[in-house]
Amino acid sequence: EANAASRVKRDLPIMVVLGNPPYSGHSANSSWEMVGKKKKLNFIGQLLQDYYFIDGKPLGEKNPKWLQDDYVKFLRWGQWRIERTGVGVLALITNHGYLDNPTFRGMRQQLIQSFNEIYILDLHGNSKKRERCPDGSIDENVFDIMPGVAIGFFIKSSKEAGIPAIVHHADVWGLRENKYRCLLDEDLKKTAWTLLEPQSPFYLFVPCNINRL
């Protein structure tokens, strides 16, 4: 079974990549390998380099370490795999930090350039930021973790150069059980999506008045 799975991953076109990758700022999956006595970028390390640029220029971040988080590497690998096939869907539930953190602006631009449609369902629950519902009531995480989470659906049907993805966004707030119920009852068509227009230099995946930044 392992050999058969490896053959599929290596040789056959993959049209769906989905899952819940680990979230770890101290990644267990190195972006480097030793060649002789020198460090050299490995495959995922080379792929990640695209996320270190924005509008064709280096990010200029003093400490871009969060781009080495495991979930970022899984997203980048999934993006590459769907690009290799030409069409497909990448669907992951991850840390929601990449939606608006400035360090991830190159990543967001790359995703916009790669896919036709993007749907972001922000489940919030970020206890590090002490998130509360818009009405001030308690907001809980769907997992027993501190970072807030989001589900991202990245759809590639075809791609003409220069046409950015259409980005949709929705929030789910409240108690954990309410979020579970919403996820069971709703689907892509039933969800009340807000259409976003991510713009340079931040390419935000959250609703925002860009004139106030």
PDB file of C-alpha atoms in Angstrom:
ATOM      1  CA  GLU A   1       0.000   0.000   0.000  1.00  0.00           C
ATOM      2  CA  ALA A   2       2.832   2.367   0.834  1.00  0.00           C
ATOM      3  CA  ASN A   3       4.517   1.690  -2.516  1.00  0.00           C
ATOM      4  CA  ALA A   4       1.235   2.188  -4.357  1.00  0.00           C
ATOM      5  CA  ALA A   5       0.611   5.481  -2.542  1.00  0.00           C
ATOM      6  CA  SER A   6       4.150   6.648  -3.324  1.00  0.00           C
ATOM      7  CA  ARG A   7       3.640   5.866  -7.007  1.00  0.00           C
ATOM      8  CA  VAL A   8       0.442   7.933  -7.069  1.00  0.00           C
ATOM      9  CA  LYS A   9       2.105  10.877  -5.333  1.00  0.00           C
ATOM     10  CA  ARG A  10       5.150  10.673  -7.592  1.00  0.00           C
ATOM     11  CA  ASP A  11       3.747   9.780 -11.010  1.00  0.00           C
ATOM     12  CA  LEU A  12      -0.001  10.405 -11.291  1.00  0.00           C
ATOM     13  CA  PRO A  13      -1.831  13.747 -11.538  1.00  0.00           C
ATOM     14  CA  ILE A  14      -3.268  14.703  -8.138  1.00  0.00           C
ATOM     15  CA  MET A  15      -6.401  16.854  -8.303  1.00  0.00           C
ATOM     16  CA  VAL A  16      -7.287  17.106  -4.600  1.00  0.00           C
ATOM     17  CA  VAL A  17      -5.012  17.896  -1.645  1.00  0.00           C
ATOM     18  CA  LEU A  18      -6.790  18.171   1.699  1.00  0.00           C
ATOM     19  CA  GLY A  19      -6.066  17.810   5.379  1.00  0.00           C
ATOM     20  CA  ASN A  20      -5.092  19.382   8.688  1.00  0.00           C
ATOM     21  CA  PRO A  21      -1.303  19.870   8.651  1.00  0.00           C
ATOM     22  CA  PRO A  22       0.666  20.563  11.835  1.00  0.00           C
ATOM     23  CA  TYR A  23       1.083  24.134  13.011  1.00  0.00           C
ATOM     24  CA  SER A  24       4.580  24.632  14.317  1.00  0.00           C
ATOM     25  CA  GLY A  25       6.732  27.739  14.162  1.00  0.00           C
ATOM     26  CA  HIS A  26       9.683  25.495  15.007  1.00  0.00           C
ATOM     27  CA  SER A  27       9.257  23.213  12.029  1.00  0.00           C
ATOM     28  CA  ALA A  28      10.162  19.554  12.197  1.00  0.00           C
ATOM     29  CA  ASN A  29      10.538  19.578   8.413  1.00  0.00           C
ATOM     30  CA  SER A  30      13.778  21.331   7.569  1.00  0.00           C
ATOM     31  CA  SER A  31      14.092  23.590   4.530  1.00  0.00           C
ATOM     32  CA  TRP A  32      17.818  22.831   4.394  1.00  0.00           C
ATOM     33  CA  GLU A  33      20.165  19.928   3.857  1.00  0.00           C
ATOM     34  CA  MET A  34      23.884  19.631   4.269  1.00  0.00           C
ATOM     35  CA  VAL A  35      25.854  19.208   1.053  1.00  0.00           C
ATOM     36  CA  GLY A  36      29.393  18.656   2.122  1.00  0.00           C
ATOM     37  CA  LYS A  37      29.923  21.310   4.761  1.00  0.00           C
ATOM     38  CA  LYS A  38      27.441  23.782   3.318  1.00  0.00           C
ATOM     39  CA  LYS A  39      23.736  24.290   3.924  1.00  0.00           C
ATOM     40  CA  LYS A  40      21.644  24.059   0.780  1.00  0.00           C
ATOM     41  CA  LEU A  41      17.933  24.623   0.263  1.00  0.00           C
ATOM     42  CA  ASN A  42      16.076  21.340  -0.207  1.00  0.00           C
ATOM     43  CA  PHE A  43      12.970  20.936  -2.378  1.00  0.00           C
ATOM     44  CA  ILE A  44      10.443  22.549  -0.027  1.00  0.00           C
ATOM     45  CA  GLY A  45      12.971  25.228   0.897  1.00  0.00           C
ATOM     46  CA  GLN A  46      13.273  26.184  -2.762  1.00  0.00           C
ATOM     47  CA  LEU A  47       9.491  26.257  -3.196  1.00  0.00           C
ATOM     48  CA  LEU A  48       9.105  28.528  -0.183  1.00  0.00           C
ATOM     49  CA  GLN A  49      11.382  31.170  -1.686  1.00  0.00           C
ATOM     50  CA  ASP A  50       8.440  32.457  -3.747  1.00  0.00           C
ATOM     51  CA  TYR A  51       6.753  33.520  -0.513  1.00  0.00           C
ATOM     52  CA  TYR A  52       9.700  35.752   0.379  1.00  0.00           C
ATOM     53  CA  PHE A  53       8.914  38.169  -2.452  1.00  0.00           C
ATOM     54  CA  ILE A  54       6.126  40.703  -2.942  1.00  0.00           C
ATOM     55  CA  ASP A  55       5.412  42.447  -6.236  1.00  0.00           C
ATOM     56  CA  GLY A  56       8.715  41.096  -7.545  1.00  0.00           C
ATOM     57  CA  LYS A  57      10.779  42.511  -4.670  1.00  0.00           C
ATOM     58  CA  PRO A  58      12.120  40.928  -1.447  1.00  0.00           C
ATOM     59  CA  LEU A  59       9.797  41.191   1.556  1.00  0.00           C
ATOM     60  CA  GLY A  60      12.433  42.986   3.567  1.00  0.00           C
ATOM     61  CA  GLU A  61      11.240  41.390   6.821  1.00  0.00           C
ATOM     62  CA  LYS A  62      13.778  41.402   9.649  1.00  0.00           C
ATOM     63  CA  ASN A  63      12.500  38.106  11.008  1.00  0.00           C
ATOM     64  CA  PRO A  64      10.367  36.157   8.507  1.00  0.00           C
ATOM     65  CA  LYS A  65      10.630  32.910  10.522  1.00  0.00           C
ATOM     66  CA  TRP A  66       6.886  32.283  10.470  1.00  0.00           C
ATOM     67  CA  LEU A  67       7.144  31.449   6.776  1.00  0.00           C
ATOM     68  CA  GLN A  68       8.954  28.310   7.953  1.00  0.00           C
ATOM     69  CA  ASP A  69       5.921  27.099   9.920  1.00  0.00           C
ATOM     70  CA  ASP A  70       4.915  23.552   8.991  1.00  0.00           C
ATOM     71  CA  TYR A  71       1.434  24.532   7.818  1.00  0.00           C
ATOM     72  CA  VAL A  72       2.968  27.084   5.423  1.00  0.00           C
ATOM     73  CA  LYS A  73       5.150  24.345   3.938  1.00  0.00           C
ATOM     74  CA  PHE A  74       2.120  22.089   3.490  1.00  0.00           C
ATOM     75  CA  LEU A  75       0.211  24.892   1.778  1.00  0.00           C
ATOM     76  CA  ARG A  76       3.140  25.600  -0.514  1.00  0.00           C
ATOM     77  CA  TRP A  77       3.559  21.930  -1.393  1.00  0.00           C
ATOM     78  CA  GLY A  78      -0.163  21.594  -2.083  1.00  0.00           C
ATOM     79  CA  GLN A  79      -0.064  24.684  -4.287  1.00  0.00           C
ATOM     80  CA  TRP A  80       2.846  23.225  -6.242  1.00  0.00           C
ATOM     81  CA  ARG A  81       1.111  19.849  -6.614  1.00  0.00           C
ATOM     82  CA  ILE A  82      -2.096  21.361  -7.984  1.00  0.00           C
ATOM     83  CA  GLU A  83      -0.103  23.634 -10.297  1.00  0.00           C
ATOM     84  CA  ARG A  84       1.728  20.567 -11.588  1.00  0.00           C
ATOM     85  CA  THR A  85      -1.592  18.881 -12.430  1.00  0.00           C
ATOM     86  CA  GLY A  86      -3.015  22.065 -13.946  1.00  0.00           C
ATOM     87  CA  VAL A  87      -6.430  21.856 -12.256  1.00  0.00           C
ATOM     88  CA  GLY A  88      -7.637  20.791  -8.830  1.00  0.00           C
ATOM     89  CA  VAL A  89      -8.543  21.763  -5.285  1.00  0.00           C
ATOM     90  CA  LEU A  90      -6.345  22.470  -2.270  1.00  0.00           C
ATOM     91  CA  ALA A  91      -8.372  22.411   0.966  1.00  0.00           C
ATOM     92  CA  LEU A  92      -6.663  22.709   4.356  1.00  0.00           C
ATOM     93  CA  ILE A  93      -7.608  23.761   7.865  1.00  0.00           C
ATOM     94  CA  THR A  94      -4.674  25.688   9.302  1.00  0.00           C
ATOM     95  CA  ASN A  95      -3.537  28.425  11.624  1.00  0.00           C
ATOM     96  CA  HIS A  96      -5.361  31.587  10.470  1.00  0.00           C
ATOM     97  CA  GLY A  97      -2.303  33.807  10.938  1.00  0.00           C
ATOM     98  CA  TYR A  98      -1.549  33.928   7.212  1.00  0.00           C
ATOM     99  CA  LEU A  99      -4.804  35.740   6.459  1.00  0.00           C
ATOM    100  CA  ASP A 100      -3.635  39.184   7.578  1.00  0.00           C
ATOM    101  CA  ASN A 101      -0.131  38.992   9.072  1.00  0.00           C
ATOM    102  CA  PRO A 102       2.182  41.249   6.978  1.00  0.00           C
ATOM    103  CA  THR A 103       4.883  38.548   6.918  1.00  0.00           C
ATOM    104  CA  PHE A 104       2.580  36.404   4.746  1.00  0.00           C
ATOM    105  CA  ARG A 105       1.771  39.049   2.124  1.00  0.00           C
ATOM    106  CA  GLY A 106       4.021  37.392  -0.474  1.00  0.00           C
ATOM    107  CA  MET A 107       2.353  34.068   0.252  1.00  0.00           C
ATOM    108  CA  ARG A 108      -1.096  35.585  -0.248  1.00  0.00           C
ATOM    109  CA  GLN A 109      -0.043  37.155  -3.536  1.00  0.00           C
ATOM    110  CA  GLN A 110       1.319  33.830  -4.775  1.00  0.00           C
ATOM    111  CA  LEU A 111      -1.940  32.058  -3.919  1.00  0.00           C
ATOM    112  CA  ILE A 112      -3.952  34.747  -5.702  1.00  0.00           C
ATOM    113  CA  GLN A 113      -1.791  34.375  -8.788  1.00  0.00           C
ATOM    114  CA  SER A 114      -1.939  30.580  -8.770  1.00  0.00           C
ATOM    115  CA  PHE A 115      -5.646  29.836  -8.263  1.00  0.00           C
ATOM    116  CA  ASN A 116      -8.915  30.900  -9.884  1.00  0.00           C
ATOM    117  CA  GLU A 117     -11.068  31.019  -6.771  1.00  0.00           C
ATOM    118  CA  ILE A 118     -10.236  31.168  -3.069  1.00  0.00           C
ATOM    119  CA  TYR A 119     -12.697  30.642  -0.223  1.00  0.00           C
ATOM    120  CA  ILE A 120     -11.567  31.512   3.309  1.00  0.00           C
ATOM    121  CA  LEU A 121     -13.731  30.398   6.254  1.00  0.00           C
ATOM    122  CA  ASP A 122     -12.211  32.020   9.343  1.00  0.00           C
ATOM    123  CA  LEU A 123     -13.154  30.023  12.451  1.00  0.00           C
ATOM    124  CA  HIS A 124     -11.282  32.428  14.765  1.00  0.00           C
ATOM    125  CA  GLY A 125     -10.834  31.228  18.375  1.00  0.00           C
ATOM    126  CA  ASN A 126      -7.439  32.873  18.797  1.00  0.00           C
ATOM    127  CA  SER A 127      -6.794  32.914  22.543  1.00  0.00           C
ATOM    128  CA  LYS A 128      -3.372  34.503  21.987  1.00  0.00           C
ATOM    129  CA  LYS A 129      -5.164  37.591  20.674  1.00  0.00           C
ATOM    130  CA  ARG A 130      -8.018  37.142  23.168  1.00  0.00           C
ATOM    131  CA  GLU A 131     -10.517  37.142  20.338  1.00  0.00           C
ATOM    132  CA  ARG A 132     -14.135  37.897  21.192  1.00  0.00           C
ATOM    133  CA  CYS A 133     -17.234  37.778  19.048  1.00  0.00           C
ATOM    134  CA  PRO A 134     -18.264  41.076  17.433  1.00  0.00           C
ATOM    135  CA  ASP A 135     -20.963  41.445  20.116  1.00  0.00           C
ATOM    136  CA  GLY A 136     -18.382  40.939  22.875  1.00  0.00           C
ATOM    137  CA  SER A 137     -19.421  37.403  23.808  1.00  0.00           C
ATOM    138  CA  ILE A 138     -17.056  34.427  24.194  1.00  0.00           C
ATOM    139  CA  ASP A 139     -15.351  33.043  21.100  1.00  0.00           C
ATOM    140  CA  GLU A 140     -13.961  29.496  21.339  1.00  0.00           C
ATOM    141  CA  ASN A 141     -11.538  27.509  19.224  1.00  0.00           C
ATOM    142  CA  VAL A 142     -12.725  24.406  17.377  1.00  0.00           C
ATOM    143  CA  PHE A 143      -9.560  22.656  18.650  1.00  0.00           C
ATOM    144  CA  ASP A 144      -7.782  22.601  22.001  1.00  0.00           C
ATOM    145  CA  ILE A 145      -5.098  24.995  20.803  1.00  0.00           C
ATOM    146  CA  MET A 146      -4.290  28.681  21.204  1.00  0.00           C
ATOM    147  CA  PRO A 147      -3.908  29.893  17.566  1.00  0.00           C
ATOM    148  CA  GLY A 148      -7.083  30.695  15.688  1.00  0.00           C
ATOM    149  CA  VAL A 149      -7.841  28.507  12.675  1.00  0.00           C
ATOM    150  CA  ALA A 150      -9.313  28.886   9.213  1.00  0.00           C
ATOM    151  CA  ILE A 151     -10.380  26.584   6.407  1.00  0.00           C
ATOM    152  CA  GLY A 152      -9.005  27.545   3.019  1.00  0.00           C
ATOM    153  CA  PHE A 153     -10.380  26.245  -0.279  1.00  0.00           C
ATOM    154  CA  PHE A 154      -8.115  27.027  -3.238  1.00  0.00           C
ATOM    155  CA  ILE A 155      -9.621  26.092  -6.592  1.00  0.00           C
ATOM    156  CA  LYS A 156      -7.767  25.926  -9.879  1.00  0.00           C
ATOM    157  CA  SER A 157      -9.877  25.293 -12.982  1.00  0.00           C
ATOM    158  CA  SER A 158      -7.673  27.049 -15.500  1.00  0.00           C
ATOM    159  CA  LYS A 159      -5.381  30.000 -15.291  1.00  0.00           C
ATOM    160  CA  GLU A 160      -4.667  32.845 -17.641  1.00  0.00           C
ATOM    161  CA  ALA A 161      -1.625  34.917 -16.809  1.00  0.00           C
ATOM    162  CA  GLY A 162      -2.371  38.180 -15.050  1.00  0.00           C
ATOM    163  CA  ILE A 163      -5.900  37.298 -13.873  1.00  0.00           C
ATOM    164  CA  PRO A 164      -6.034  37.219 -10.053  1.00  0.00           C
ATOM    165  CA  ALA A 165      -8.164  34.783  -8.101  1.00  0.00           C
ATOM    166  CA  ILE A 166     -11.634  35.733  -6.920  1.00  0.00           C
ATOM    167  CA  VAL A 167     -11.380  35.725  -3.115  1.00  0.00           C
ATOM    168  CA  HIS A 168     -14.361  34.959  -0.866  1.00  0.00           C
ATOM    169  CA  HIS A 169     -14.386  35.316   2.916  1.00  0.00           C
ATOM    170  CA  ALA A 170     -16.714  34.381   5.780  1.00  0.00           C
ATOM    171  CA  ASP A 171     -16.463  34.369   9.584  1.00  0.00           C
ATOM    172  CA  VAL A 172     -17.732  31.837  12.098  1.00  0.00           C
ATOM    173  CA  TRP A 173     -17.835  33.148  15.669  1.00  0.00           C
ATOM    174  CA  GLY A 174     -19.058  31.816  18.988  1.00  0.00           C
ATOM    175  CA  LEU A 175     -18.918  28.724  21.143  1.00  0.00           C
ATOM    176  CA  ARG A 176     -17.258  25.555  19.880  1.00  0.00           C
ATOM    177  CA  GLU A 177     -20.508  23.597  19.639  1.00  0.00           C
ATOM    178  CA  ASN A 178     -22.100  26.378  17.599  1.00  0.00           C
ATOM    179  CA  LYS A 179     -19.154  26.307  15.209  1.00  0.00           C
ATOM    180  CA  TYR A 180     -19.417  22.525  14.858  1.00  0.00           C
ATOM    181  CA  ARG A 181     -23.127  22.871  14.119  1.00  0.00           C
ATOM    182  CA  CYS A 182     -22.446  25.533  11.511  1.00  0.00           C
ATOM    183  CA  LEU A 183     -19.820  23.377   9.807  1.00  0.00           C
ATOM    184  CA  LEU A 184     -22.256  20.453   9.688  1.00  0.00           C
ATOM    185  CA  ASP A 185     -25.189  22.494   8.395  1.00  0.00           C
ATOM    186  CA  GLU A 186     -23.475  24.833   5.942  1.00  0.00           C
ATOM    187  CA  ASP A 187     -21.684  24.156   2.671  1.00  0.00           C
ATOM    188  CA  LEU A 188     -19.883  26.210   0.062  1.00  0.00           C
ATOM    189  CA  LYS A 189     -23.129  27.281  -1.608  1.00  0.00           C
ATOM    190  CA  LYS A 190     -25.086  28.073   1.579  1.00  0.00           C
ATOM    191  CA  THR A 191     -22.374  30.197   3.202  1.00  0.00           C
ATOM    192  CA  ALA A 192     -22.834  33.974   3.046  1.00  0.00           C
ATOM    193  CA  TRP A 193     -19.510  34.897   1.496  1.00  0.00           C
ATOM    194  CA  THR A 194     -18.070  38.403   1.329  1.00  0.00           C
ATOM    195  CA  LEU A 195     -16.206  39.170  -1.870  1.00  0.00           C
ATOM    196  CA  LEU A 196     -12.742  40.589  -1.195  1.00  0.00           C
ATOM    197  CA  GLU A 197     -10.459  42.604  -3.457  1.00  0.00           C
ATOM    198  CA  PRO A 198      -6.939  41.986  -2.099  1.00  0.00           C
ATOM    199  CA  GLN A 199      -4.611  44.773  -3.176  1.00  0.00           C
ATOM    200  CA  SER A 200      -0.909  45.547  -3.054  1.00  0.00           C
ATOM    201  CA  PRO A 201       1.053  45.742  -0.862  1.00  0.00           C
ATOM    202  CA  PHE A 202      -0.745  43.516   1.673  1.00  0.00           C
ATOM    203  CA  TYR A 203      -3.149  41.337  -0.400  1.00  0.00           C
ATOM    204  CA  LEU A 204      -5.252  40.744   2.709  1.00  0.00           C
ATOM    205  CA  PHE A 205      -7.505  37.700   3.032  1.00  0.00           C
ATOM    206  CA  VAL A 206      -9.766  39.496   5.513  1.00  0.00           C
ATOM    207  CA  PRO A 207     -12.249  42.364   5.006  1.00  0.00           C
ATOM    208  CA  CYS A 208     -10.408  45.628   5.474  1.00  0.00           C
ATOM    209  CA  ASN A 209     -10.603  49.279   4.525  1.00  0.00           C
ATOM    210  CA  ILE A 210      -7.245  49.562   2.747  1.00  0.00           C
ATOM    211  CA  ASN A 211      -7.354  53.361   3.077  1.00  0.00           C
ATOM    212  CA  ARG A 212      -7.017  53.026   6.852  1.00  0.00           C
ATOM    213  CA  LEU A 213      -3.756  51.004   6.728  1.00  0.00           C
TER     214      LEU A 213
END
